Short mmCIF file of C-alpha atoms and ligand atoms in Angstrom, two decimals:
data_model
loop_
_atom_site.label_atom_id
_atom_site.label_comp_id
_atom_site.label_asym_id
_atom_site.label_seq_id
_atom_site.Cartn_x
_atom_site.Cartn_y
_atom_site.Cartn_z
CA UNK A 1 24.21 -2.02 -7.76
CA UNK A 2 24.95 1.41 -6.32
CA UNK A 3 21.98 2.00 -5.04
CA UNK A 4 18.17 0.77 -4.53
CA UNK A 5 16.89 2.47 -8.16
CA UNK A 6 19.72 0.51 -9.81
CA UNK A 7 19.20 -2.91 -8.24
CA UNK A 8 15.53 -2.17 -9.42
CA UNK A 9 15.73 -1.31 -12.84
CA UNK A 10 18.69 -4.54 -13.05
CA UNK A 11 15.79 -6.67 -11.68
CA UNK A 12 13.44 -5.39 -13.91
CA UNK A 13 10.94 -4.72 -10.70
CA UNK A 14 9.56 -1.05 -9.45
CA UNK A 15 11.43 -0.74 -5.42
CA UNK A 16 9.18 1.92 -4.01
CA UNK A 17 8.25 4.36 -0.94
CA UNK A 18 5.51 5.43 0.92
CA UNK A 19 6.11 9.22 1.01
CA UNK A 20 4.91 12.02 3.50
CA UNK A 21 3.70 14.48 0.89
CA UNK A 22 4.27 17.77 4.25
CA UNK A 23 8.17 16.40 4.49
CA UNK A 24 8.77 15.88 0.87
CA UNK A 25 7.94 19.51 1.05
CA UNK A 26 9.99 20.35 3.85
CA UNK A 27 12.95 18.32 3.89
CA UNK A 28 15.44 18.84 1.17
CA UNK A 29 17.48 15.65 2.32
CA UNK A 30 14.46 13.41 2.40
CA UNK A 31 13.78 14.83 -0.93
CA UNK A 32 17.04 13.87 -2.15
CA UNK A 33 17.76 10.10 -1.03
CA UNK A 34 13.45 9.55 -2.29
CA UNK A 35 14.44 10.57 -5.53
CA UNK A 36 17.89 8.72 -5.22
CA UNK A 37 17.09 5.52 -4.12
CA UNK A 38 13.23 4.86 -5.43
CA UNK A 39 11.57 4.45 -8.98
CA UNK A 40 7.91 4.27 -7.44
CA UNK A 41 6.64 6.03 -4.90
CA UNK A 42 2.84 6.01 -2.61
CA UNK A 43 1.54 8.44 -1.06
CA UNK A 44 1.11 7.64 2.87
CA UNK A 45 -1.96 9.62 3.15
CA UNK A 46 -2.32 12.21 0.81
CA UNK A 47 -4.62 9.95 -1.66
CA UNK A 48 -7.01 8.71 0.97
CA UNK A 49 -10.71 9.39 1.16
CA UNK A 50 -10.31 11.88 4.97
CA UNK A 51 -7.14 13.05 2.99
CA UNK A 52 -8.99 14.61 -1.05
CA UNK A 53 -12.46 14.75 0.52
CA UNK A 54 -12.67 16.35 4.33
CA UNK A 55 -15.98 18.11 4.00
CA UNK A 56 -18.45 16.74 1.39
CA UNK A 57 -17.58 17.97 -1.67
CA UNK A 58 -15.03 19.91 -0.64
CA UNK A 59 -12.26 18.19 -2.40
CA UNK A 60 -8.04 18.92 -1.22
CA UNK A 61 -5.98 17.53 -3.83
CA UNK A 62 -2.89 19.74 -3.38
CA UNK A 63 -0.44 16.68 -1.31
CA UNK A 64 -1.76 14.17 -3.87
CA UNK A 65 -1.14 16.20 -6.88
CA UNK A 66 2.28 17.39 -5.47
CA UNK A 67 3.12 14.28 -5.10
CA UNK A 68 2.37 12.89 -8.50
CA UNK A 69 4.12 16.01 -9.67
CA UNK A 70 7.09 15.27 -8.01
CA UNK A 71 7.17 11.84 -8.99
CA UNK A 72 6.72 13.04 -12.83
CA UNK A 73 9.68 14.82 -12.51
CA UNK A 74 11.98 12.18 -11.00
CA UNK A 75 10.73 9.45 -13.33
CA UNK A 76 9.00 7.62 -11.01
CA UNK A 77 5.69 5.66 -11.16
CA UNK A 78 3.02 6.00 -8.65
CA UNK A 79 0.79 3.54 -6.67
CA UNK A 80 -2.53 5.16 -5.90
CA UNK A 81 -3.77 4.29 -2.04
CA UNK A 82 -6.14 3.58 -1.24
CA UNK A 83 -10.02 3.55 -2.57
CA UNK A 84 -12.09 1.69 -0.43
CA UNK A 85 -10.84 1.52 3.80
CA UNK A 86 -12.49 1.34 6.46
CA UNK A 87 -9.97 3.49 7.51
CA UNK A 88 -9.46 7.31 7.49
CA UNK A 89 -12.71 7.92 5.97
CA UNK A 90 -13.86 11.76 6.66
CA UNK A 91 -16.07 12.44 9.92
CA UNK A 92 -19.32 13.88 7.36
CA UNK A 93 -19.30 10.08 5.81
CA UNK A 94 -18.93 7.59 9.45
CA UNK A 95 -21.58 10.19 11.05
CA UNK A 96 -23.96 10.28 7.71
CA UNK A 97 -24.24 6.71 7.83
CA UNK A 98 -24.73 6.52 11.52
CA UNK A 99 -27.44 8.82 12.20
CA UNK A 100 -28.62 7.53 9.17
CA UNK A 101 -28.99 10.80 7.13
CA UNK A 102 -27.22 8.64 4.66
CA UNK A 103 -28.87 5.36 3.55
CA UNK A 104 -28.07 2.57 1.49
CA UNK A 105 -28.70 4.25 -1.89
CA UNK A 106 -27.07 7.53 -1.39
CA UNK A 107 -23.27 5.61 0.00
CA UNK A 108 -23.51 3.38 -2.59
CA UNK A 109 -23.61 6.72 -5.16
CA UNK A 110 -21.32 7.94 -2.66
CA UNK A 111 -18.58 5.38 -3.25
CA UNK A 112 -19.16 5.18 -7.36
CA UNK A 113 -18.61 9.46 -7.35
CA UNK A 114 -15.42 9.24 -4.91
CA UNK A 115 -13.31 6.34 -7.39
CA UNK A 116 -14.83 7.85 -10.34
CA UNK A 117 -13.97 11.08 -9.20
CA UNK A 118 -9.55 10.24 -8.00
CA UNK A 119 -9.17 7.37 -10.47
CA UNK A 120 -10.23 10.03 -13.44
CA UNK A 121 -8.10 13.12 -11.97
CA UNK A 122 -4.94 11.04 -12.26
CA UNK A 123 -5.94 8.94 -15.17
CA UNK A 124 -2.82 7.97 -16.78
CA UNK A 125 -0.81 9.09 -14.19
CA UNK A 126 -1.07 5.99 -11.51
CA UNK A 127 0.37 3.07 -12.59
CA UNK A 128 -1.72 0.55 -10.34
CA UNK A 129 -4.58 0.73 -7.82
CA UNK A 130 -5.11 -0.30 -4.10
CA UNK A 131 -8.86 -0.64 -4.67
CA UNK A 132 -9.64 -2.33 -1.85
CA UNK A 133 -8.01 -2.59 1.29
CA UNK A 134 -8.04 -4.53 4.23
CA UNK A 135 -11.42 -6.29 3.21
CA UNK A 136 -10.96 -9.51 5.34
CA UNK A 137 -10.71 -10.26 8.81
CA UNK A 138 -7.95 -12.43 10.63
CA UNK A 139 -10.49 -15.47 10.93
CA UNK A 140 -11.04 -15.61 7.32
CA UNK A 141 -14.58 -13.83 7.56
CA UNK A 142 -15.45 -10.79 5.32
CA UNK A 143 -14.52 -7.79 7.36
CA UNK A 144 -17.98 -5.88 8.92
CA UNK A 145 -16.99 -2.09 7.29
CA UNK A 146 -19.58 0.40 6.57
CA UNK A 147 -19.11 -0.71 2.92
CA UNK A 148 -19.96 -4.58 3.67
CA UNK A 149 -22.98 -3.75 6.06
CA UNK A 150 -24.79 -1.03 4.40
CA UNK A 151 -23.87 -2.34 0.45
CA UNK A 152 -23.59 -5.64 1.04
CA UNK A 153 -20.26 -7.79 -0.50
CA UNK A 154 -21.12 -6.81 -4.19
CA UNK A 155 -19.42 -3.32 -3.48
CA UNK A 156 -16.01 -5.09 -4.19
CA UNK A 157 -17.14 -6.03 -7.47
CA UNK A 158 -18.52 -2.42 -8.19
CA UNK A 159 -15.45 -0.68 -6.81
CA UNK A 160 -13.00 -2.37 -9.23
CA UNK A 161 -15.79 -1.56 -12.05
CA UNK A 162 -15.86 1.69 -11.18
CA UNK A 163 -12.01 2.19 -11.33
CA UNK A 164 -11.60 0.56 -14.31
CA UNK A 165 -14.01 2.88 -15.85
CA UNK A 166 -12.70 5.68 -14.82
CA UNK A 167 -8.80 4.09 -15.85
CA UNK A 168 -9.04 1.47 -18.31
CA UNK A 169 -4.71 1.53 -18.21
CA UNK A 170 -4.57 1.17 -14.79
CA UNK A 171 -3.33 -2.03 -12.49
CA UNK A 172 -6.46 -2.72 -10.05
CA UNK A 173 -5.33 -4.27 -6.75
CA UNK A 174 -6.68 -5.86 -3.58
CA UNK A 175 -4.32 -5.07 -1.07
CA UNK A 176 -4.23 -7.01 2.69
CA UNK A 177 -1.49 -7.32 5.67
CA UNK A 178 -0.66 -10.81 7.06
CA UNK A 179 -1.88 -12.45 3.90
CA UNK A 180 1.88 -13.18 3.96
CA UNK A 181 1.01 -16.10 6.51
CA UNK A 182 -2.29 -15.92 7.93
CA UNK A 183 -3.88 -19.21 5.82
CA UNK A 184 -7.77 -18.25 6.42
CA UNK A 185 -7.15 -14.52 5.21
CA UNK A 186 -5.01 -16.21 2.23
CA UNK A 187 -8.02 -18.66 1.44
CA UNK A 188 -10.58 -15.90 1.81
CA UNK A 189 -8.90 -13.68 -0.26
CA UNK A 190 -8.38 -16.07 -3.08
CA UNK A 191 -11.87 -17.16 -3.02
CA UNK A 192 -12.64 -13.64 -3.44
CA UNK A 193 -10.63 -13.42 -6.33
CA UNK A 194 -11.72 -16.18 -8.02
CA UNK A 195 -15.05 -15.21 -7.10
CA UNK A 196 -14.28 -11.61 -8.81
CA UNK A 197 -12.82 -13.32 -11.88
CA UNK A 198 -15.61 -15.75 -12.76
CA UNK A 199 -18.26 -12.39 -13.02
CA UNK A 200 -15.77 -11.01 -15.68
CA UNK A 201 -14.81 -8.04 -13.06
CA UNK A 202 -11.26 -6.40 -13.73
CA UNK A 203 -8.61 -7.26 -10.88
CA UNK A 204 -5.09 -7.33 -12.09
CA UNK A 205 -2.99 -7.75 -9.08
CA UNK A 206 -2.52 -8.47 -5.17
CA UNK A 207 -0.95 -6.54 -2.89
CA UNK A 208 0.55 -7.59 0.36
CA UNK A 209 1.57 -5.05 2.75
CA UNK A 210 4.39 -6.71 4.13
CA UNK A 211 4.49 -5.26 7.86
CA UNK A 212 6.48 -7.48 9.45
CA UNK A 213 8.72 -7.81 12.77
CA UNK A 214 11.31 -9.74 14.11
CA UNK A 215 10.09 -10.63 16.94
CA UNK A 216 7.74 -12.99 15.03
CA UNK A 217 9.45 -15.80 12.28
CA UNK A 218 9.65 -14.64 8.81
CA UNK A 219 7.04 -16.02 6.90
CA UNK A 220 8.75 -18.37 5.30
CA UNK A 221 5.65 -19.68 2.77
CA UNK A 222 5.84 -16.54 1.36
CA UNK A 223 6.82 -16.94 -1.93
CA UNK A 224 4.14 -19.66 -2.32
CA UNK A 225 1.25 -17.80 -1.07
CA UNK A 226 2.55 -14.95 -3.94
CA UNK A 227 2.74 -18.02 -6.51
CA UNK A 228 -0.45 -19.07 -5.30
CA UNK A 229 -2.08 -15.59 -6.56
CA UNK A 230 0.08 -15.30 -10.08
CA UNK A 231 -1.43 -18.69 -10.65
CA UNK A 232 -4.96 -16.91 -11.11
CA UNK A 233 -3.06 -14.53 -13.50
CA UNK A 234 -2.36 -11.79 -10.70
CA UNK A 235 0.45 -9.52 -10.68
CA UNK A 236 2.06 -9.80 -7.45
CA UNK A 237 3.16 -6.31 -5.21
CA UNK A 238 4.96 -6.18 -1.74
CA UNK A 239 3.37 -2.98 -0.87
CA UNK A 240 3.86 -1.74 2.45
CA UNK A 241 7.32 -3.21 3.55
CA UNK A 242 8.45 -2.43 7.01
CA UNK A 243 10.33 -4.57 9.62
CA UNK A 244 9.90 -3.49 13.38
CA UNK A 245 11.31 -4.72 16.36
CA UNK A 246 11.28 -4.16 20.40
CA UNK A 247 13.55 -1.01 21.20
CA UNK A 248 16.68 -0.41 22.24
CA UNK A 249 18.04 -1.28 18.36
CA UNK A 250 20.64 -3.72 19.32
CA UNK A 251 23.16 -5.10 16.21
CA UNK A 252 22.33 -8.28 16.85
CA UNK A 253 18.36 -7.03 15.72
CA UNK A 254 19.78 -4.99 12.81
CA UNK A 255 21.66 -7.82 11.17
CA UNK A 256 17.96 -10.00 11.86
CA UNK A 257 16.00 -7.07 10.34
CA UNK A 258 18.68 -7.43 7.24
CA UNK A 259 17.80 -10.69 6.49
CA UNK A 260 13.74 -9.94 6.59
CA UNK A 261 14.04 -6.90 4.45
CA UNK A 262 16.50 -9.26 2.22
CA UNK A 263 14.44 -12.47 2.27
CA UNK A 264 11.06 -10.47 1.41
CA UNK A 265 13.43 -9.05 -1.47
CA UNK A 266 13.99 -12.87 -2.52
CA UNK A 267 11.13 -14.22 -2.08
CA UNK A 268 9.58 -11.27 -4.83
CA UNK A 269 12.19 -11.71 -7.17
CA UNK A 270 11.58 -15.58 -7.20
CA UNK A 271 8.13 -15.10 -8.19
CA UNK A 272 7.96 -13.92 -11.99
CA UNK A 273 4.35 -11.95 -11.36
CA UNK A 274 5.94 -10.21 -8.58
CA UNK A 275 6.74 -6.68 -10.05
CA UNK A 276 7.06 -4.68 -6.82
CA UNK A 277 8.45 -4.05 -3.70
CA UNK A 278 7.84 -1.00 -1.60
CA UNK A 279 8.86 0.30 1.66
CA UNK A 280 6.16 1.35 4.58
CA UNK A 281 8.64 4.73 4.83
CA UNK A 282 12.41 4.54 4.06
CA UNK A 283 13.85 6.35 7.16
CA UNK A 284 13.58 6.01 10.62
CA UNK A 285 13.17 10.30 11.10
CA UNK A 286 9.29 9.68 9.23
CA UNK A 287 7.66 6.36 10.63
CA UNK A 288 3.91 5.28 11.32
CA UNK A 289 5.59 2.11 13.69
CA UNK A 290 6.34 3.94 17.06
CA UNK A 291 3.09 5.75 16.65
CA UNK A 292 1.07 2.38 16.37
CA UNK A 293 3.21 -0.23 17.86
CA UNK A 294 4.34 0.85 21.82
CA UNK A 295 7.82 0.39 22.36
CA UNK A 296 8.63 -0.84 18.83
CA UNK A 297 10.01 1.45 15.99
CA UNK A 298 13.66 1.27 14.11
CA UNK A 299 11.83 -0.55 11.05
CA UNK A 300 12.75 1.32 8.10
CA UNK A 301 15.63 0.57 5.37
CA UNK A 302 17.73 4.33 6.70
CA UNK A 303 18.28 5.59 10.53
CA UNK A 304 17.20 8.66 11.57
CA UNK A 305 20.05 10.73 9.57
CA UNK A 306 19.71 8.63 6.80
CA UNK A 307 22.26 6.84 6.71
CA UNK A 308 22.15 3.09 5.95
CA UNK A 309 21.08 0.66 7.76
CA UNK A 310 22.25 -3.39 7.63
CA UNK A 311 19.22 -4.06 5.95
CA UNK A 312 19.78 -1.26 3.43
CA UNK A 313 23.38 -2.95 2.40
CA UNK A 314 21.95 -6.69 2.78
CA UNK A 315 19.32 -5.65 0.11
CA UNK A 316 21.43 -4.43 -2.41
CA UNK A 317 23.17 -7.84 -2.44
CA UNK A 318 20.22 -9.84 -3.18
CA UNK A 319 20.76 -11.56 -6.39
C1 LIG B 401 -0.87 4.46 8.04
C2 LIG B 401 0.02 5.69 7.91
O1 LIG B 401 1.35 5.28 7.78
C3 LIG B 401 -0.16 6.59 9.10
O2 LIG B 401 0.53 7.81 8.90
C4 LIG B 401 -1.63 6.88 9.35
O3 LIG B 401 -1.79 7.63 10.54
C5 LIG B 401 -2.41 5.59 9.46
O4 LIG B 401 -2.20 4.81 8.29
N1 LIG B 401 -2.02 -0.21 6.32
C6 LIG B 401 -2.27 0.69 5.31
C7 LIG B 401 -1.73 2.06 5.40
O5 LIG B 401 -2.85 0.31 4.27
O6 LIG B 401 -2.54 3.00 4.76
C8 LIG B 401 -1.48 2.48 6.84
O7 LIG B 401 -0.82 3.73 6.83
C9 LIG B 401 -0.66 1.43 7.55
C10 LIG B 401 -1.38 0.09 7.57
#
């Protein structure tokens, strides 16, 4: 293949990018190698709740919509993230809830209004769902949000009904990172799927972010934790890929960073449910890792100029 779009559409899998919607706007090269190289794309913040909703009932929906604009116009499909977070949730909802000028009743209306309301205004539009994110904890245990404390656990249930109400054609995900290895999140989050599946609620797919390093082993169970989740009937997405390591980059840690970004490649393709791959950002220039991990960064697919890195060539070799 000639590039990341045609080793996609010969694989028969969307290869995606998280996109920031201020330098898509700004950036004409950025623009150009996005468009290039990717046949999905997510926005990196433009479709979360602090992101459409930053005063109640004030809604901001010009990044999101730009984005699915853009994407309509390059032929790309478009994962939607992310619904339910604990996360980036505006200031008027975490400070409601604590001073308790919002109670149980009104968040739980609260929640149904805000899916209803971003599934519906791209109905048609998003080809699958993060619906939930992040909803278990390292040790296996449900994770204490404001969702799980104040609605109790049946607001998983409700948030996928809600979005498939609002979507019917939609793909509704539960999205999670280290489920690529950590066993008591993986056991906890099939439970909950099971769980999900045996009250008739619609959940089509499973995301795993995929934010990996090289300082720690590749997960090499990978592919059977995926099988593992298309054995419930689950389409299967790497959805936030990224591979970090400790700076300076050295070669040595490019050609390692190669094989991750080429193994996690495998390890989807050998999985028949797995339909997806995207990156966490495809150039070094745009990059949430130096901002969250100290003294790591170089994780993305393209350098700084964006031009290709190892790990961009080692991926287009994967058979
Ligand atoms: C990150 C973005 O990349 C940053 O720009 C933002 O400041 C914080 O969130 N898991 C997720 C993503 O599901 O939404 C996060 O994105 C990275 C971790």
């Amino acid at each position: 293949p000639r590039d990341l779009r045609q080793l996609a559409q010969q694989n028969g899998i969307n290869i995606g990018s998280a996109v920031d919607v201020a330098v898509l706007r700004d950036e004409a090269d950025y623009r150009k190698v996005l468009n290039r190289e990717f046949n999905q794309v997510t926005a990196e913040n433009a479709m979360k709740w602090e992101s459409v909703e930053p005063q109640r009932g004030v809604y901001t929906w010009d990044d999101a919509d730009a984005l699915v604009e853009s994407a309509r116009r390059n032929h790309q499909q478009v994962r939607g993230h992310t619904l339910v977070w604990h996360n980036q949730l505006p200031a008027w909802l975490t400070t409601g809830v604590e001073d308790g000028s919002i109670d149980a009743t009104e968040l739980r209306a609260i929640l149904r209004d805000h899916i209803t309301t971003e599934v519906r205004r791209y109905k048609g539009k998003i080809r699958a769902w993060d619906v939930v994110n992040e909803v278990v904890e390292e040790d296996g245990t449900m994770r204490q949000s404001i969702w799980l404390k104040h609605l109790g656990p049946g607001y998983i249930a409700d948030a996928f009904r809600w979005a498939h109400r609002a979507d019917p054609h939609a793909k509704l995900f539960i999205n999670d990172y280290n489920l690529e290895w950590n066993a008591p999140k993986i056991e906890t989050t099939l439970s909950i799927v099971k769980d999900l599946q045996a009250q008739g609620v619609p959940i089509h797919g499973i995301g795993f972010q995929g934010h990996l390093g090289i300082q720690y082993d590749y997960p090499a169970d990978w592919a059977n934790v995926m099988r593992r989740f298309a054995d419930l009937g689950l389409e299967v997405a790497i959805t936030e890929l990224d591979v970090r390591m400790v700076l300076p980059v050295t070669p040595e840690k490019l050609a390692t960073q190669a094989t991750y970004y080429s193994r996690a490649l495998t390890d989807c393709l050998s999985v028949k449910a797995c339909r997806e791959m995207t990156v966490w950002g495809f150039t070094d220039r745009h990059s949430w890792v130096p901002g969250w991990f100290e003294g790591e960064g170089a994780a993305c697919l393209l350098d700084e100029n964006l031009a290709p890195k190892p790990a961009y060539q080692a991926l287009l070799t994967v058979k």
